[in-house]
Amino acid sequence: MAGSVLAPVPASTAPAAKSRVRRSLRSRRTRSGLLNGAPIVVYMLVLFVYPILSTLFLSVKGVHGGLTLHWYADALSGANLAVLLTTLRISAETSLISVVIGFLLAYAVSRLRPLWAGLVMLIIVVPHFISALVRTYGWIILLGDHGVVNSVLVDLHVPGAPFQLLYNEIGVIIGTTSVMLPYTVLLLYAVMRGVDRRLLAAAASMGAGRLVMFRRVYLPLVAPGLVNATVLSFILCLGYYLTPALMGGARQTVVAALIDDEVMKQNQWNGAAALGVILLVLTFAGLSLLRLARAIGASARQRGAA
Amino acid sequence: MRSQRGSGPGAGALAGSGKSLSVSGLRKTYAGVVAVDEVSMEIEAGEFVTFLGSSGSGKTTTLMMIAGFVEPDSGVIKVGRRDVTRLAPQKRGLGFVFQQYLLFPHMTVAENIAFPLQLRGLSKAEVRRQVGQVLEMAGLEGYGRRRPRELSGGQQQRVALCRALVYRPPVILMDEPLGALDKKLRDQLQTEIKKIQRELGLTVIYVTHDQEEALVLSDRIAVMRDGLIDQFDTPRELFERPRTAFVADFLGAANFLPGRLENHTDEHSLVRLDHGALVRARPHPLAPGHRVRAAVQPGRLGLCAPADGFCTGTVETVTYVGTLVRVGVRPAGAESPIRLELPAGRAPVTGEQVGLTADPGDVTLFGDEEGR
Ligand SMILES: Nc1ncnc2c1ncn2[C@@H]1O[C@H](COP(=O)(O)OP(=O)(O)OP(=O)(O)O)[C@@H](O)[C@H]1O
Ligand SMILES: [Mg+2]
């Protein structure tokens, strides 16, 4: 490893650097550090680097050998493109709704006394530890034509009831939102607990009403949490498979389901690999977006300062 | 208010903008424990009033009730003629400087100070002008673009003061605003606060447990103990005519000399101290024979030849504190030394036999049972 790192170093400095490496290799700390680090390096190589590299390779491998972008062209056209767009749409809808609901929930919890807050957080988070499959079937039972929700609505003579709440986008969004909610609530709750309520008192002492207090003091203080929660649930949603598959219809096919279909039914590994790489890129894009948002926030603050 | 502010070219033009404040029968209990017990006071417009008291005496709670952050169990609060007891904090038109500064971390210094002005709908240019003006007054020119966390504690404190002063609320409440600062900065900011308060004619209610600070700043001081005001008076009155032993002790750490009331003359009460000396004091209504404590401030005692004083003793300690010298004199047979504060030039030497003098007007008697 050391050699490859040193390779591009200009000749004049190379000997010095080499001797530094040799010296540090001789030190006990470096050696035991390498020894301790080795399992993790091996672990990462085997479980992350190798699969990703082989997926990348698969996605550009032609049927008769050689390199090709055919699989990407395929993944980004026709029905496959529609699936990709559906995935993005469902992820966006889910992340927005779960952030809005998460905000209201987290705010309500953050206003409770610590004991009650802990209890409510437990109630919100515990379902997360139940198998997603079980939860999804739970929703299917609740939301069916003769499920609890529709029965109640019918009994209440709500016009239009029973509603179609399953095997369409509503069903998928209900399902995915319930999966993402614990994340957004946890993230937002942590940020909200950190907000110094006395800042609001300070604003009030200067004559700020509730709306101004919220808009000019509270919201800016929790904004980083909102951005984090939105991006996180969006990214988690991108690769989510189970709920859309079970609670959606044909028009809610997501990329993950498409990959499953290509591998399991069509034995089409190259196309699946291309789709996987696209998901990976989208995830990284989401993360970079987060970085960008933070940078913009910081520079806006700097500019506000200027 | 806005037109007044808009037209005022400088601070001087606004002198006398403070409002009077009246509090009566203010009371607050927390789960049965009394935090503030029947506090009543009338504060005049433009007056600087300090709540002075030990920790837990109810100063903050009283201030919070006036500001509207804590709801009183009973009592009435009036700003000017207006009853604000049931009003939300934002509708009371007061200013508040918190001990912890509480600057908005997501805003710059200038934005923080602009906040209350923007709430009042001032034009951008006007906001900028007034922010610049107040920053200059606080010696913070050039700091407008910084974030609060990029400032030192003292600078943050000054920004907090600016933010409360900039919109010229008729009454400003300050809860130990200088508590976290070092001595030098405190002195400097005390002067600034006092100057601004005078120039704008603001009514200020100030909380501290530093008696020196209270004496420097205040027109009147309310000495608080256990949720009650022991005495509400000018600093001079508090010093010269403390109404309770607690007040005498809290302001200047008086000497308490135990003794027995011997008799009354026309002008004085005579007390036989336990170690034998006879001292003349301000008249006290108790009958002769009662046990009393004679309180006298260290700074009000003087030295003289052993034969000339009301009592004699041996100089035990001499400590220089700046231009003053603290001297401990123990009369024969006394349990503890009597503390004196003298100009450094008049310092005795340890072991010297000296006499003590005191003006009878500076010696206040308290019945023995009076709590401290
Ligand atoms: N929120 C509260 N809940 C219960 N008791 C309280 C509360 N706030 C204050 N107290 C009690 O009321 C009394 C007065 O408190 P307060 O904060 O007014 O004292 P203070 O004079 O400001 O003291 P300090 O100089 O330490 O700030 C104290 O005994 C305190 O324990
Ligand atoms: Mg306090």
mmCIF file with all atom_site columns, N, CA, C and O in Angstrom, chain A residues 230-260:
data_model
loop_
_atom_site.group_PDB
_atom_site.id
_atom_site.type_symbol
_atom_site.label_atom_id
_atom_site.label_alt_id
_atom_site.label_comp_id
_atom_site.label_asym_id
_atom_site.label_entity_id
_atom_site.label_seq_id
_atom_site.pdbx_PDB_ins_code
_atom_site.Cartn_x
_atom_site.Cartn_y
_atom_site.Cartn_z
_atom_site.occupancy
_atom_site.B_iso_or_equiv
_atom_site.pdbx_formal_charge
_atom_site.auth_seq_id
_atom_site.auth_comp_id
_atom_site.auth_asym_id
_atom_site.auth_atom_id
_atom_site.pdbx_PDB_model_num
ATOM 1   N N  . THR A 1 230 ? -35.442 15.051  5.859   1.00 0.00 ? 230 THR A N  1
ATOM 2   C CA . THR A 1 230 ? -35.995 14.917  4.515   1.00 0.00 ? 230 THR A CA 1
ATOM 3   C C  . THR A 1 230 ? -35.087 14.060  3.641   1.00 0.00 ? 230 THR A C  1
ATOM 4   O O  . THR A 1 230 ? -35.527 13.103  3.010   1.00 0.00 ? 230 THR A O  1
ATOM 5   N N  . VAL A 1 231 ? -33.809 14.404  3.629   1.00 0.00 ? 231 VAL A N  1
ATOM 6   C CA . VAL A 1 231 ? -32.881 13.681  2.760   1.00 0.00 ? 231 VAL A CA 1
ATOM 7   C C  . VAL A 1 231 ? -32.740 12.231  3.206   1.00 0.00 ? 231 VAL A C  1
ATOM 8   O O  . VAL A 1 231 ? -32.749 11.316  2.389   1.00 0.00 ? 231 VAL A O  1
ATOM 9   N N  . LEU A 1 232 ? -32.648 12.030  4.512   1.00 0.00 ? 232 LEU A N  1
ATOM 10  C CA . LEU A 1 232 ? -32.482 10.661  5.004   1.00 0.00 ? 232 LEU A CA 1
ATOM 11  C C  . LEU A 1 232 ? -33.660 9.791   4.603   1.00 0.00 ? 232 LEU A C  1
ATOM 12  O O  . LEU A 1 232 ? -33.484 8.689   4.071   1.00 0.00 ? 232 LEU A O  1
ATOM 13  N N  . SER A 1 233 ? -34.880 10.272  4.821   1.00 0.00 ? 233 SER A N  1
ATOM 14  C CA . SER A 1 233 ? -36.018 9.408   4.509   1.00 0.00 ? 233 SER A CA 1
ATOM 15  C C  . SER A 1 233 ? -36.138 9.239   2.993   1.00 0.00 ? 233 SER A C  1
ATOM 16  O O  . SER A 1 233 ? -36.569 8.186   2.523   1.00 0.00 ? 233 SER A O  1
ATOM 17  N N  . PHE A 1 234 ? -35.731 10.251  2.240   1.00 0.00 ? 234 PHE A N  1
ATOM 18  C CA . PHE A 1 234 ? -35.741 10.113  0.782   1.00 0.00 ? 234 PHE A CA 1
ATOM 19  C C  . PHE A 1 234 ? -34.791 8.992   0.342   1.00 0.00 ? 234 PHE A C  1
ATOM 20  O O  . PHE A 1 234 ? -35.162 8.106   -0.427  1.00 0.00 ? 234 PHE A O  1
ATOM 21  N N  . ILE A 1 235 ? -33.589 9.018   0.895   1.00 0.00 ? 235 ILE A N  1
ATOM 22  C CA . ILE A 1 235 ? -32.593 8.012   0.518   1.00 0.00 ? 235 ILE A CA 1
ATOM 23  C C  . ILE A 1 235 ? -33.035 6.609   0.935   1.00 0.00 ? 235 ILE A C  1
ATOM 24  O O  . ILE A 1 235 ? -32.927 5.643   0.180   1.00 0.00 ? 235 ILE A O  1
ATOM 25  N N  . LEU A 1 236 ? -33.566 6.524   2.170   1.00 0.00 ? 236 LEU A N  1
ATOM 26  C CA . LEU A 1 236 ? -34.017 5.211   2.651   1.00 0.00 ? 236 LEU A CA 1
ATOM 27  C C  . LEU A 1 236 ? -35.118 4.669   1.760   1.00 0.00 ? 236 LEU A C  1
ATOM 28  O O  . LEU A 1 236 ? -35.208 3.479   1.492   1.00 0.00 ? 236 LEU A O  1
ATOM 29  N N  . CYS A 1 237 ? -35.961 5.589   1.285   1.00 0.00 ? 237 CYS A N  1
ATOM 30  C CA . CYS A 1 237 ? -37.099 5.197   0.466   1.00 0.00 ? 237 CYS A CA 1
ATOM 31  C C  . CYS A 1 237 ? -36.666 4.697   -0.913  1.00 0.00 ? 237 CYS A C  1
ATOM 32  O O  . CYS A 1 237 ? -37.297 3.823   -1.486  1.00 0.00 ? 237 CYS A O  1
ATOM 33  N N  . LEU A 1 238 ? -35.583 5.280   -1.421  1.00 0.00 ? 238 LEU A N  1
ATOM 34  C CA . LEU A 1 238 ? -35.139 4.949   -2.774  1.00 0.00 ? 238 LEU A CA 1
ATOM 35  C C  . LEU A 1 238 ? -34.966 3.445   -2.948  1.00 0.00 ? 238 LEU A C  1
ATOM 36  O O  . LEU A 1 238 ? -35.357 2.877   -3.962  1.00 0.00 ? 238 LEU A O  1
ATOM 37  N N  . GLY A 1 239 ? -34.349 2.799   -1.973  1.00 0.00 ? 239 GLY A N  1
ATOM 38  C CA . GLY A 1 239 ? -34.064 1.376   -2.122  1.00 0.00 ? 239 GLY A CA 1
ATOM 39  C C  . GLY A 1 239 ? -35.089 0.497   -1.446  1.00 0.00 ? 239 GLY A C  1
ATOM 40  O O  . GLY A 1 239 ? -34.874 -0.699  -1.291  1.00 0.00 ? 239 GLY A O  1
ATOM 41  N N  . TYR A 1 240 ? -36.201 1.090   -1.021  1.00 0.00 ? 240 TYR A N  1
ATOM 42  C CA . TYR A 1 240 ? -37.162 0.325   -0.255  1.00 0.00 ? 240 TYR A CA 1
ATOM 43  C C  . TYR A 1 240 ? -38.008 -0.561  -1.170  1.00 0.00 ? 240 TYR A C  1
ATOM 44  O O  . TYR A 1 240 ? -38.433 -0.150  -2.236  1.00 0.00 ? 240 TYR A O  1
ATOM 45  N N  . TYR A 1 241 ? -38.244 -1.771  -0.704  1.00 0.00 ? 241 TYR A N  1
ATOM 46  C CA . TYR A 1 241 ? -38.821 -2.759  -1.616  1.00 0.00 ? 241 TYR A CA 1
ATOM 47  C C  . TYR A 1 241 ? -40.163 -3.294  -1.132  1.00 0.00 ? 241 TYR A C  1
ATOM 48  O O  . TYR A 1 241 ? -41.161 -3.334  -1.853  1.00 0.00 ? 241 TYR A O  1
ATOM 49  N N  . LEU A 1 242 ? -40.183 -3.710  0.140   1.00 0.00 ? 242 LEU A N  1
ATOM 50  C CA . LEU A 1 242 ? -41.278 -4.520  0.649   1.00 0.00 ? 242 LEU A CA 1
ATOM 51  C C  . LEU A 1 242 ? -42.643 -3.848  0.542   1.00 0.00 ? 242 LEU A C  1
ATOM 52  O O  . LEU A 1 242 ? -43.571 -4.380  -0.086  1.00 0.00 ? 242 LEU A O  1
ATOM 53  N N  . THR A 1 243 ? -42.760 -2.674  1.149   1.00 0.00 ? 243 THR A N  1
ATOM 54  C CA . THR A 1 243 ? -44.061 -2.025  1.229   1.00 0.00 ? 243 THR A CA 1
ATOM 55  C C  . THR A 1 243 ? -44.636 -1.682  -0.144  1.00 0.00 ? 243 THR A C  1
ATOM 56  O O  . THR A 1 243 ? -45.798 -1.991  -0.419  1.00 0.00 ? 243 THR A O  1
ATOM 57  N N  . PRO A 1 244 ? -43.843 -1.072  -1.031  1.00 0.00 ? 244 PRO A N  1
ATOM 58  C CA . PRO A 1 244 ? -44.403 -0.793  -2.362  1.00 0.00 ? 244 PRO A CA 1
ATOM 59  C C  . PRO A 1 244 ? -44.843 -2.077  -3.073  1.00 0.00 ? 244 PRO A C  1
ATOM 60  O O  . PRO A 1 244 ? -45.864 -2.087  -3.758  1.00 0.00 ? 244 PRO A O  1
ATOM 61  N N  . ALA A 1 245 ? -44.090 -3.145  -2.878  1.00 0.00 ? 245 ALA A N  1
ATOM 62  C CA . ALA A 1 245 ? -44.436 -4.391  -3.561  1.00 0.00 ? 245 ALA A CA 1
ATOM 63  C C  . ALA A 1 245 ? -45.751 -4.958  -3.039  1.00 0.00 ? 245 ALA A C  1
ATOM 64  O O  . ALA A 1 245 ? -46.577 -5.447  -3.807  1.00 0.00 ? 245 ALA A O  1
ATOM 65  N N  . LEU A 1 246 ? -45.957 -4.872  -1.710  1.00 0.00 ? 246 LEU A N  1
ATOM 66  C CA . LEU A 1 246 ? -47.139 -5.503  -1.125  1.00 0.00 ? 246 LEU A CA 1
ATOM 67  C C  . LEU A 1 246 ? -48.356 -4.592  -1.112  1.00 0.00 ? 246 LEU A C  1
ATOM 68  O O  . LEU A 1 246 ? -49.490 -5.049  -1.163  1.00 0.00 ? 246 LEU A O  1
ATOM 69  N N  . MET A 1 247 ? -48.132 -3.279  -0.980  1.00 0.00 ? 247 MET A N  1
ATOM 70  C CA . MET A 1 247 ? -49.269 -2.380  -0.818  1.00 0.00 ? 247 MET A CA 1
ATOM 71  C C  . MET A 1 247 ? -49.557 -1.563  -2.068  1.00 0.00 ? 247 MET A C  1
ATOM 72  O O  . MET A 1 247 ? -50.517 -0.800  -2.111  1.00 0.00 ? 247 MET A O  1
ATOM 73  N N  . GLY A 1 248 ? -48.707 -1.675  -3.078  1.00 0.00 ? 248 GLY A N  1
ATOM 74  C CA . GLY A 1 248 ? -48.923 -0.898  -4.287  1.00 0.00 ? 248 GLY A CA 1
ATOM 75  C C  . GLY A 1 248 ? -49.534 -1.738  -5.395  1.00 0.00 ? 248 GLY A C  1
ATOM 76  O O  . GLY A 1 248 ? -49.681 -2.955  -5.262  1.00 0.00 ? 248 GLY A O  1
ATOM 77  N N  . GLY A 1 249 ? -49.883 -1.055  -6.484  1.00 0.00 ? 249 GLY A N  1
ATOM 78  C CA . GLY A 1 249 ? -50.390 -1.753  -7.656  1.00 0.00 ? 249 GLY A CA 1
ATOM 79  C C  . GLY A 1 249 ? -49.293 -1.815  -8.695  1.00 0.00 ? 249 GLY A C  1
ATOM 80  O O  . GLY A 1 249 ? -48.129 -1.510  -8.412  1.00 0.00 ? 249 GLY A O  1
ATOM 81  N N  . ALA A 1 250 ? -49.676 -2.170  -9.936  1.00 0.00 ? 250 ALA A N  1
ATOM 82  C CA . ALA A 1 250 ? -48.689 -2.283  -11.005 1.00 0.00 ? 250 ALA A CA 1
ATOM 83  C C  . ALA A 1 250 ? -48.018 -0.943  -11.254 1.00 0.00 ? 250 ALA A C  1
ATOM 84  O O  . ALA A 1 250 ? -46.848 -0.879  -11.633 1.00 0.00 ? 250 ALA A O  1
ATOM 85  N N  . ARG A 1 251 ? -48.746 0.140   -11.017 1.00 0.00 ? 251 ARG A N  1
ATOM 86  C CA . ARG A 1 251 ? -48.191 1.462   -11.320 1.00 0.00 ? 251 ARG A CA 1
ATOM 87  C C  . ARG A 1 251 ? -47.286 1.992   -10.206 1.00 0.00 ? 251 ARG A C  1
ATOM 88  O O  . ARG A 1 251 ? -46.757 3.078   -10.307 1.00 0.00 ? 251 ARG A O  1
ATOM 89  N N  . GLN A 1 252 ? -47.183 1.193   -9.147  1.00 0.00 ? 252 GLN A N  1
ATOM 90  C CA . GLN A 1 252 ? -46.267 1.616   -8.081  1.00 0.00 ? 252 GLN A CA 1
ATOM 91  C C  . GLN A 1 252 ? -45.023 0.725   -8.024  1.00 0.00 ? 252 GLN A C  1
ATOM 92  O O  . GLN A 1 252 ? -44.423 0.564   -6.982  1.00 0.00 ? 252 GLN A O  1
ATOM 93  N N  . THR A 1 253 ? -44.670 0.154   -9.165  1.00 0.00 ? 253 THR A N  1
ATOM 94  C CA . THR A 1 253 ? -43.444 -0.644  -9.195  1.00 0.00 ? 253 THR A CA 1
ATOM 95  C C  . THR A 1 253 ? -42.245 0.277   -8.973  1.00 0.00 ? 253 THR A C  1
ATOM 96  O O  . THR A 1 253 ? -42.123 1.306   -9.622  1.00 0.00 ? 253 THR A O  1
ATOM 97  N N  . VAL A 1 254 ? -41.402 -0.115  -8.027  1.00 0.00 ? 254 VAL A N  1
ATOM 98  C CA . VAL A 1 254 ? -40.219 0.710   -7.752  1.00 0.00 ? 254 VAL A CA 1
ATOM 99  C C  . VAL A 1 254 ? -38.970 -0.006  -8.247  1.00 0.00 ? 254 VAL A C  1
ATOM 100 O O  . VAL A 1 254 ? -39.015 -1.190  -8.582  1.00 0.00 ? 254 VAL A O  1
ATOM 101 N N  . VAL A 1 255 ? -37.864 0.708   -8.262  1.00 0.00 ? 255 VAL A N  1
ATOM 102 C CA . VAL A 1 255 ? -36.630 0.162   -8.822  1.00 0.00 ? 255 VAL A CA 1
ATOM 103 C C  . VAL A 1 255 ? -36.234 -1.130  -8.121  1.00 0.00 ? 255 VAL A C  1
ATOM 104 O O  . VAL A 1 255 ? -35.838 -2.102  -8.771  1.00 0.00 ? 255 VAL A O  1
ATOM 105 N N  . ALA A 1 256 ? -36.359 -1.139  -6.793  1.00 0.00 ? 256 ALA A N  1
ATOM 106 C CA . ALA A 1 256 ? -35.960 -2.336  -6.055  1.00 0.00 ? 256 ALA A CA 1
ATOM 107 C C  . ALA A 1 256 ? -36.754 -3.554  -6.524  1.00 0.00 ? 256 ALA A C  1
ATOM 108 O O  . ALA A 1 256 ? -36.213 -4.652  -6.666  1.00 0.00 ? 256 ALA A O  1
ATOM 109 N N  . ALA A 1 257 ? -38.050 -3.332  -6.789  1.00 0.00 ? 257 ALA A N  1
ATOM 110 C CA . ALA A 1 257 ? -38.883 -4.439  -7.253  1.00 0.00 ? 257 ALA A CA 1
ATOM 111 C C  . ALA A 1 257 ? -38.468 -4.876  -8.653  1.00 0.00 ? 257 ALA A C  1
ATOM 112 O O  . ALA A 1 257 ? -38.476 -6.064  -8.981  1.00 0.00 ? 257 ALA A O  1
ATOM 113 N N  . LEU A 1 258 ? -38.078 -3.896  -9.443  1.00 0.00 ? 258 LEU A N  1
ATOM 114 C CA . LEU A 1 258 ? -37.640 -4.191  -10.801 1.00 0.00 ? 258 LEU A CA 1
ATOM 115 C C  . LEU A 1 258 ? -36.362 -5.036  -10.782 1.00 0.00 ? 258 LEU A C  1
ATOM 116 O O  . LEU A 1 258 ? -36.210 -5.996  -11.535 1.00 0.00 ? 258 LEU A O  1
ATOM 117 N N  . ILE A 1 259 ? -35.446 -4.664  -9.890  1.00 0.00 ? 259 ILE A N  1
ATOM 118 C CA . ILE A 1 259 ? -34.206 -5.433  -9.754  1.00 0.00 ? 259 ILE A CA 1
ATOM 119 C C  . ILE A 1 259 ? -34.541 -6.868  -9.376  1.00 0.00 ? 259 ILE A C  1
ATOM 120 O O  . ILE A 1 259 ? -34.023 -7.832  -9.961  1.00 0.00 ? 259 ILE A O  1
ATOM 121 N N  . ASP A 1 260 ? -35.428 -7.005  -8.402  1.00 0.00 ? 260 ASP A N  1
ATOM 122 C CA . ASP A 1 260 ? -35.848 -8.339  -7.953  1.00 0.00 ? 260 ASP A CA 1
ATOM 123 C C  . ASP A 1 260 ? -36.390 -9.135  -9.134  1.00 0.00 ? 260 ASP A C  1
ATOM 124 O O  . ASP A 1 260 ? -36.033 -10.297 -9.345  1.00 0.00 ? 260 ASP A O  1
#
